[in-house]
Every structure is written in C-alpha cells, then in structure tokens.
Amino acid sequence: MMKYKNLLQILYRNYRKHGVLRLTGILSLLFILSGCQTILSPEQVTATFWKAMANGELESARKHTTQDTQYLVNKQESIIGTSPETGVIVINDPNAKVATVIALNNPENNKTLTFDTVLLKENNVWKVDYRQTLNNLSILPFGEVINSLRGIGDVINKKLEQQMPFIENQIRSFSDELIRQLDEFRNQLEKTNPTEKQ
C-alpha cells in the first residue's frame, strides 16, 4: 500500500508542475487502478451472491450472475436472513461448481438445502449461472427420495449379509434333501422295473 501512496504523491507533484504530464499522470493512475481490480474466486462469488440474496439485495445479487440469467433473480422469502455457507469447489475452466448449504428460515420446518451453485466465466470473470443453479435446486426433492431409497437398499444389503450364512445352510440342506430324494426315486424305479437294468 505504501508503494501506491508514494506513486500517487509523485504523480500529484508532477501533475502540478507540468501541464503535459497531467494527462500522463491521470492515464497512469487510471491504468494502475484498473490493474488493481481483484477477480473473485468461484467461492467468493458464490458467497457474495447468496449473501446478497439472503439480505434481499437483488441488484447486488444480479451483478454476480451471468448476463442471460439476471432476469431470473427474484426475492426468495425462504432464504431472507439466512447465513449461506460454501463447501467443496470443483473448477473445470470455464465452469465451476461450489457446494452450497442454506438452512431455511422456517420455524415449522428446520430444512437445510444442500446443492451446487454453478458458475461460468463471463468476460474472464466468474458469474453464477442462476438457471443451472435453480435446476439443481429443483431436483432436491428427488435427491431426498433417491437418498431414502439408497438408505433402504443399504439396510436390505446389510440384512442380507447378516442372513447369508443362514441362507447358505438352508441351500445346502435343500440340496442334500433333493439328492436324497432323487436317490430314493431312482431306487424305487430300479425296483419296479428290474428288467431294464439287465
């Protein structure tokens, strides 16, 4: 920061002394300031976007969305006043996904949404693709059903693993009984029809 302050002082002194240098000083200052603009990471964009949504600051939120999805940004009462959190980030330039968690403000239902916020690079700046993010939000109920079915499958699998020794014993017992009955049947056939054996 000290370098910029010194540089600004030098530019200001030259600006006052020399008329031609005034224009050069102003242009240099603009060039330096434009070069200092920080580019936000996907995580920072996601956090800033959802914080703006949680505060009801739609214009601020729109600044962080892609040009073609800004019109989709509307007030979401269920997230007003929440504290969105971000998690795992996956970057596949020019796309990124940031895991997002929002605990909804609903006293009747303490529901937490966990989904991916999708980002794209637009003019080399990360922006939220709000359409794709909304798609991720819309499939959440199906995700709960799938997780529920997966849980049921896991329980069934665990029970089957526990019962496998019993099932194997039952199959062996059935197989032994079947062989015994087949032997008896063959013996009875041989007794009733002894001529075929010769």
PDB file of C-alpha atoms in Angstrom:
ATOM      1  CA  MET A   1       0.000   0.000   0.000  1.00  0.00           C
ATOM      2  CA  MET A   2       2.934   2.292   0.726  1.00  0.00           C
ATOM      3  CA  LYS A   3       4.191   1.983  -2.853  1.00  0.00           C
ATOM      4  CA  TYR A   4       0.859   3.174  -4.245  1.00  0.00           C
ATOM      5  CA  LYS A   5       0.778   6.102  -1.826  1.00  0.00           C
ATOM      6  CA  ASN A   6       4.297   7.157  -2.846  1.00  0.00           C
ATOM      7  CA  LEU A   7       3.433   6.704  -6.504  1.00  0.00           C
ATOM      8  CA  LEU A   8       0.328   8.836  -6.113  1.00  0.00           C
ATOM      9  CA  GLN A   9       2.336  11.580  -4.363  1.00  0.00           C
ATOM     10  CA  ILE A  10       4.893  11.610  -7.187  1.00  0.00           C
ATOM     11  CA  LEU A  11       2.152  11.724  -9.810  1.00  0.00           C
ATOM     12  CA  TYR A  12       0.443  14.565  -7.958  1.00  0.00           C
ATOM     13  CA  ARG A  13       3.662  16.620  -7.749  1.00  0.00           C
ATOM     14  CA  ASN A  14       4.332  16.106 -11.473  1.00  0.00           C
ATOM     15  CA  TYR A  15       0.712  16.908 -12.200  1.00  0.00           C
ATOM     16  CA  ARG A  16       1.047  20.314 -10.548  1.00  0.00           C
ATOM     17  CA  LYS A  17       4.414  21.183 -12.140  1.00  0.00           C
ATOM     18  CA  HIS A  18       3.922  20.110 -15.726  1.00  0.00           C
ATOM     19  CA  GLY A  19       0.859  20.527 -17.909  1.00  0.00           C
ATOM     20  CA  VAL A  20       1.734  17.694 -20.330  1.00  0.00           C
ATOM     21  CA  LEU A  21       2.416  15.320 -17.512  1.00  0.00           C
ATOM     22  CA  ARG A  22      -1.044  15.959 -16.110  1.00  0.00           C
ATOM     23  CA  LEU A  23      -2.645  13.861 -18.784  1.00  0.00           C
ATOM     24  CA  THR A  24       0.049  11.195 -18.471  1.00  0.00           C
ATOM     25  CA  GLY A  25      -0.396  11.147 -14.696  1.00  0.00           C
ATOM     26  CA  ILE A  26      -4.145  10.746 -14.950  1.00  0.00           C
ATOM     27  CA  LEU A  27      -3.826   7.986 -17.531  1.00  0.00           C
ATOM     28  CA  SER A  28      -1.161   6.224 -15.451  1.00  0.00           C
ATOM     29  CA  LEU A  29      -3.336   6.453 -12.366  1.00  0.00           C
ATOM     30  CA  LEU A  30      -6.302   5.006 -14.245  1.00  0.00           C
ATOM     31  CA  PHE A  31      -4.118   2.221 -15.618  1.00  0.00           C
ATOM     32  CA  ILE A  32      -2.786   1.364 -12.146  1.00  0.00           C
ATOM     33  CA  LEU A  33      -6.224   1.412 -10.555  1.00  0.00           C
ATOM     34  CA  SER A  34      -7.758  -0.734 -13.270  1.00  0.00           C
ATOM     35  CA  GLY A  35      -4.928  -3.250 -12.835  1.00  0.00           C
ATOM     36  CA  CYS A  36      -5.634  -3.470  -9.094  1.00  0.00           C
ATOM     37  CA  GLN A  37      -9.163  -4.742  -9.589  1.00  0.00           C
ATOM     38  CA  THR A  38      -9.374  -8.139  -7.945  1.00  0.00           C
ATOM     39  CA  ILE A  39     -11.009 -11.074  -9.656  1.00  0.00           C
ATOM     40  CA  LEU A  40     -13.143 -13.052  -7.239  1.00  0.00           C
ATOM     41  CA  SER A  41     -12.781 -16.810  -6.968  1.00  0.00           C
ATOM     42  CA  PRO A  42     -15.817 -19.063  -7.593  1.00  0.00           C
ATOM     43  CA  GLU A  43     -16.194 -19.495  -3.826  1.00  0.00           C
ATOM     44  CA  GLN A  44     -16.106 -15.725  -3.223  1.00  0.00           C
ATOM     45  CA  VAL A  45     -18.642 -15.082  -5.994  1.00  0.00           C
ATOM     46  CA  THR A  46     -20.935 -17.792  -4.606  1.00  0.00           C
ATOM     47  CA  ALA A  47     -20.681 -16.463  -1.047  1.00  0.00           C
ATOM     48  CA  THR A  48     -21.258 -12.867  -2.181  1.00  0.00           C
ATOM     49  CA  PHE A  49     -24.204 -13.849  -4.385  1.00  0.00           C
ATOM     50  CA  TRP A  50     -26.014 -15.893  -1.716  1.00  0.00           C
ATOM     51  CA  LYS A  51     -25.286 -13.285   0.967  1.00  0.00           C
ATOM     52  CA  ALA A  52     -26.919 -10.658  -1.251  1.00  0.00           C
ATOM     53  CA  MET A  53     -29.895 -12.982  -1.837  1.00  0.00           C
ATOM     54  CA  ALA A  54     -30.179 -13.629   1.922  1.00  0.00           C
ATOM     55  CA  ASN A  55     -30.176  -9.874   2.549  1.00  0.00           C
ATOM     56  CA  GLY A  56     -32.748  -9.238  -0.183  1.00  0.00           C
ATOM     57  CA  GLU A  57     -30.219  -7.163  -2.190  1.00  0.00           C
ATOM     58  CA  LEU A  58     -31.345  -8.273  -5.645  1.00  0.00           C
ATOM     59  CA  GLU A  59     -29.334  -5.722  -7.640  1.00  0.00           C
ATOM     60  CA  SER A  60     -26.151  -6.774  -5.884  1.00  0.00           C
ATOM     61  CA  ALA A  61     -27.005 -10.438  -6.486  1.00  0.00           C
ATOM     62  CA  ARG A  62     -27.674  -9.763 -10.188  1.00  0.00           C
ATOM     63  CA  LYS A  63     -24.188  -8.267 -10.558  1.00  0.00           C
ATOM     64  CA  HIS A  64     -22.804 -11.713  -9.760  1.00  0.00           C
ATOM     65  CA  THR A  65     -24.958 -13.664 -12.237  1.00  0.00           C
ATOM     66  CA  THR A  66     -24.442 -14.294 -15.927  1.00  0.00           C
ATOM     67  CA  GLN A  67     -25.966 -11.723 -18.249  1.00  0.00           C
ATOM     68  CA  ASP A  68     -28.598 -14.123 -19.600  1.00  0.00           C
ATOM     69  CA  THR A  69     -29.807 -15.265 -16.145  1.00  0.00           C
ATOM     70  CA  GLN A  70     -30.042 -11.927 -14.324  1.00  0.00           C
ATOM     71  CA  TYR A  71     -33.775 -11.693 -15.014  1.00  0.00           C
ATOM     72  CA  LEU A  72     -34.308 -14.931 -13.051  1.00  0.00           C
ATOM     73  CA  VAL A  73     -33.036 -13.391  -9.809  1.00  0.00           C
ATOM     74  CA  ASN A  74     -36.104 -12.761  -7.650  1.00  0.00           C
ATOM     75  CA  LYS A  75     -36.677 -12.328  -3.948  1.00  0.00           C
ATOM     76  CA  GLN A  76     -36.683 -15.696  -2.173  1.00  0.00           C
ATOM     77  CA  GLU A  77     -38.519 -15.231   1.124  1.00  0.00           C
ATOM     78  CA  SER A  78     -37.385 -18.615   2.424  1.00  0.00           C
ATOM     79  CA  ILE A  79     -33.718 -17.577   2.440  1.00  0.00           C
ATOM     80  CA  ILE A  80     -34.053 -13.988   3.689  1.00  0.00           C
ATOM     81  CA  GLY A  81     -31.977 -13.653   6.847  1.00  0.00           C
ATOM     82  CA  THR A  82     -30.169 -16.974   6.419  1.00  0.00           C
ATOM     83  CA  SER A  83     -26.413 -17.492   6.514  1.00  0.00           C
ATOM     84  CA  PRO A  84     -25.462 -19.453   3.395  1.00  0.00           C
ATOM     85  CA  GLU A  85     -22.265 -21.495   3.587  1.00  0.00           C
ATOM     86  CA  THR A  86     -19.986 -22.832   0.883  1.00  0.00           C
ATOM     87  CA  GLY A  87     -18.089 -26.089   0.714  1.00  0.00           C
ATOM     88  CA  VAL A  88     -16.247 -28.137  -1.882  1.00  0.00           C
ATOM     89  CA  ILE A  89     -15.267 -26.321  -5.067  1.00  0.00           C
ATOM     90  CA  VAL A  90     -14.811 -28.075  -8.399  1.00  0.00           C
ATOM     91  CA  ILE A  91     -13.298 -25.972 -11.183  1.00  0.00           C
ATOM     92  CA  ASN A  92     -13.301 -27.187 -14.793  1.00  0.00           C
ATOM     93  CA  ASP A  93     -12.403 -23.945 -16.537  1.00  0.00           C
ATOM     94  CA  PRO A  94     -14.582 -22.165 -17.766  1.00  0.00           C
ATOM     95  CA  ASN A  95     -17.106 -23.830 -15.410  1.00  0.00           C
ATOM     96  CA  ALA A  96     -17.170 -24.291 -11.656  1.00  0.00           C
ATOM     97  CA  LYS A  97     -19.428 -25.815  -9.019  1.00  0.00           C
ATOM     98  CA  VAL A  98     -19.479 -24.742  -5.394  1.00  0.00           C
ATOM     99  CA  ALA A  99     -21.270 -26.854  -2.796  1.00  0.00           C
ATOM    100  CA  THR A 100     -23.755 -24.577  -1.046  1.00  0.00           C
ATOM    101  CA  VAL A 101     -25.700 -25.081   2.178  1.00  0.00           C
ATOM    102  CA  ILE A 102     -28.633 -22.895   3.233  1.00  0.00           C
ATOM    103  CA  ALA A 103     -30.648 -23.506   6.406  1.00  0.00           C
ATOM    104  CA  LEU A 104     -34.115 -22.177   5.541  1.00  0.00           C
ATOM    105  CA  ASN A 105     -35.867 -19.683   7.810  1.00  0.00           C
ATOM    106  CA  ASN A 106     -38.985 -21.676   8.529  1.00  0.00           C
ATOM    107  CA  PRO A 107     -39.799 -22.246  12.213  1.00  0.00           C
ATOM    108  CA  GLU A 108     -42.147 -25.127  11.343  1.00  0.00           C
ATOM    109  CA  ASN A 109     -39.599 -26.968   9.253  1.00  0.00           C
ATOM    110  CA  ASN A 110     -35.878 -26.791  10.012  1.00  0.00           C
ATOM    111  CA  LYS A 111     -34.956 -27.776   6.484  1.00  0.00           C
ATOM    112  CA  THR A 112     -31.453 -27.417   5.094  1.00  0.00           C
ATOM    113  CA  LEU A 113     -30.811 -27.169   1.362  1.00  0.00           C
ATOM    114  CA  THR A 114     -27.570 -28.643   0.061  1.00  0.00           C
ATOM    115  CA  PHE A 115     -26.904 -28.103  -3.641  1.00  0.00           C
ATOM    116  CA  ASP A 116     -24.286 -26.981  -6.158  1.00  0.00           C
ATOM    117  CA  THR A 117     -24.090 -23.354  -7.234  1.00  0.00           C
ATOM    118  CA  VAL A 118     -22.957 -23.400 -10.871  1.00  0.00           C
ATOM    119  CA  LEU A 119     -20.620 -20.703 -12.178  1.00  0.00           C
ATOM    120  CA  LEU A 120     -19.370 -19.748 -15.631  1.00  0.00           C
ATOM    121  CA  LYS A 121     -16.665 -17.394 -16.766  1.00  0.00           C
ATOM    122  CA  GLU A 122     -18.137 -14.376 -18.481  1.00  0.00           C
ATOM    123  CA  ASN A 123     -15.557 -11.895 -19.818  1.00  0.00           C
ATOM    124  CA  ASN A 124     -12.955 -13.724 -17.711  1.00  0.00           C
ATOM    125  CA  VAL A 125     -14.966 -13.082 -14.516  1.00  0.00           C
ATOM    126  CA  TRP A 126     -16.751 -15.814 -12.539  1.00  0.00           C
ATOM    127  CA  LYS A 127     -20.542 -15.392 -12.563  1.00  0.00           C
ATOM    128  CA  VAL A 128     -23.344 -17.531 -11.134  1.00  0.00           C
ATOM    129  CA  ASP A 129     -25.298 -19.440 -13.782  1.00  0.00           C
ATOM    130  CA  TYR A 130     -28.566 -18.957 -11.925  1.00  0.00           C
ATOM    131  CA  ARG A 131     -30.604 -21.057 -14.371  1.00  0.00           C
ATOM    132  CA  GLN A 132     -28.457 -24.152 -13.797  1.00  0.00           C
ATOM    133  CA  THR A 133     -28.323 -23.431 -10.071  1.00  0.00           C
ATOM    134  CA  LEU A 134     -32.144 -23.259  -9.979  1.00  0.00           C
ATOM    135  CA  ASN A 135     -32.243 -26.585 -11.845  1.00  0.00           C
ATOM    136  CA  ASN A 136     -30.033 -28.066  -9.131  1.00  0.00           C
ATOM    137  CA  LEU A 137     -32.424 -26.694  -6.506  1.00  0.00           C
ATOM    138  CA  SER A 138     -35.495 -28.062  -8.306  1.00  0.00           C
ATOM    139  CA  ILE A 139     -34.241 -31.660  -8.223  1.00  0.00           C
ATOM    140  CA  LEU A 140     -33.659 -31.590  -4.454  1.00  0.00           C
ATOM    141  CA  PRO A 141     -36.912 -33.413  -3.578  1.00  0.00           C
ATOM    142  CA  PHE A 142     -35.890 -36.200  -5.963  1.00  0.00           C
ATOM    143  CA  GLY A 143     -32.487 -36.255  -4.340  1.00  0.00           C
ATOM    144  CA  GLU A 144     -34.153 -36.873  -0.988  1.00  0.00           C
ATOM    145  CA  VAL A 145     -36.163 -39.747  -2.489  1.00  0.00           C
ATOM    146  CA  ILE A 146     -33.028 -41.209  -4.064  1.00  0.00           C
ATOM    147  CA  ASN A 147     -31.138 -40.903  -0.782  1.00  0.00           C
ATOM    148  CA  SER A 148     -34.051 -42.544   1.008  1.00  0.00           C
ATOM    149  CA  LEU A 149     -34.080 -45.420  -1.500  1.00  0.00           C
ATOM    150  CA  ARG A 150     -30.314 -45.716  -1.195  1.00  0.00           C
ATOM    151  CA  GLY A 151     -30.738 -45.926   2.587  1.00  0.00           C
ATOM    152  CA  ILE A 152     -33.363 -48.663   2.216  1.00  0.00           C
ATOM    153  CA  GLY A 153     -31.064 -50.537  -0.168  1.00  0.00           C
ATOM    154  CA  ASP A 154     -28.205 -50.259   2.317  1.00  0.00           C
ATOM    155  CA  VAL A 155     -30.393 -51.670   5.107  1.00  0.00           C
ATOM    156  CA  ILE A 156     -31.549 -54.561   2.903  1.00  0.00           C
ATOM    157  CA  ASN A 157     -27.959 -55.235   1.854  1.00  0.00           C
ATOM    158  CA  LYS A 158     -26.795 -55.265   5.471  1.00  0.00           C
ATOM    159  CA  LYS A 159     -29.608 -57.638   6.496  1.00  0.00           C
ATOM    160  CA  LEU A 160     -28.783 -59.936   3.570  1.00  0.00           C
ATOM    161  CA  GLU A 161     -25.137 -60.013   4.592  1.00  0.00           C
ATOM    162  CA  GLN A 162     -26.187 -60.962   8.116  1.00  0.00           C
ATOM    163  CA  GLN A 163     -28.505 -63.685   6.810  1.00  0.00           C
ATOM    164  CA  MET A 164     -26.088 -65.138   4.226  1.00  0.00           C
ATOM    165  CA  PRO A 165     -24.717 -67.918   6.481  1.00  0.00           C
ATOM    166  CA  PHE A 166     -28.280 -68.980   7.301  1.00  0.00           C
ATOM    167  CA  ILE A 167     -29.304 -68.869   3.616  1.00  0.00           C
ATOM    168  CA  GLU A 168     -26.213 -70.874   2.603  1.00  0.00           C
ATOM    169  CA  ASN A 169     -27.047 -73.528   5.230  1.00  0.00           C
ATOM    170  CA  GLN A 170     -30.645 -73.672   4.003  1.00  0.00           C
ATOM    171  CA  ILE A 171     -29.482 -74.102   0.399  1.00  0.00           C
ATOM    172  CA  ARG A 172     -27.053 -76.886   1.406  1.00  0.00           C
ATOM    173  CA  SER A 173     -29.786 -78.591   3.404  1.00  0.00           C
ATOM    174  CA  PHE A 174     -32.227 -78.279   0.494  1.00  0.00           C
ATOM    175  CA  SER A 175     -29.585 -79.604  -1.915  1.00  0.00           C
ATOM    176  CA  ASP A 176     -28.814 -82.580   0.346  1.00  0.00           C
ATOM    177  CA  GLU A 177     -32.534 -83.333   0.715  1.00  0.00           C
ATOM    178  CA  LEU A 178     -33.042 -83.101  -3.048  1.00  0.00           C
ATOM    179  CA  ILE A 179     -30.142 -85.501  -3.703  1.00  0.00           C
ATOM    180  CA  ARG A 180     -31.519 -87.922  -1.084  1.00  0.00           C
ATOM    181  CA  GLN A 181     -34.996 -87.830  -2.660  1.00  0.00           C
ATOM    182  CA  LEU A 182     -33.550 -88.305  -6.152  1.00  0.00           C
ATOM    183  CA  ASP A 183     -31.619 -91.348  -4.912  1.00  0.00           C
ATOM    184  CA  GLU A 184     -34.805 -92.758  -3.366  1.00  0.00           C
ATOM    185  CA  PHE A 185     -36.714 -92.146  -6.574  1.00  0.00           C
ATOM    186  CA  ARG A 186     -34.003 -93.875  -8.616  1.00  0.00           C
ATOM    187  CA  ASN A 187     -34.025 -96.846  -6.215  1.00  0.00           C
ATOM    188  CA  GLN A 188     -37.808 -97.131  -6.492  1.00  0.00           C
ATOM    189  CA  LEU A 189     -37.591 -97.028 -10.271  1.00  0.00           C
ATOM    190  CA  GLU A 190     -34.982 -99.791 -10.252  1.00  0.00           C
ATOM    191  CA  LYS A 191     -37.173-101.955  -8.002  1.00  0.00           C
ATOM    192  CA  THR A 192     -40.281-101.529 -10.123  1.00  0.00           C
ATOM    193  CA  ASN A 193     -38.524-102.086 -13.398  1.00  0.00           C
ATOM    194  CA  PRO A 194     -35.648-104.568 -12.809  1.00  0.00           C
ATOM    195  CA  THR A 195     -35.546-105.781 -16.456  1.00  0.00           C
ATOM    196  CA  GLU A 196     -34.146-102.538 -17.825  1.00  0.00           C
ATOM    197  CA  LYS A 197     -31.110-102.845 -15.608  1.00  0.00           C
ATOM    198  CA  GLN A 198     -30.008-106.094 -17.353  1.00  0.00           C
TER     199      GLN A 198
END
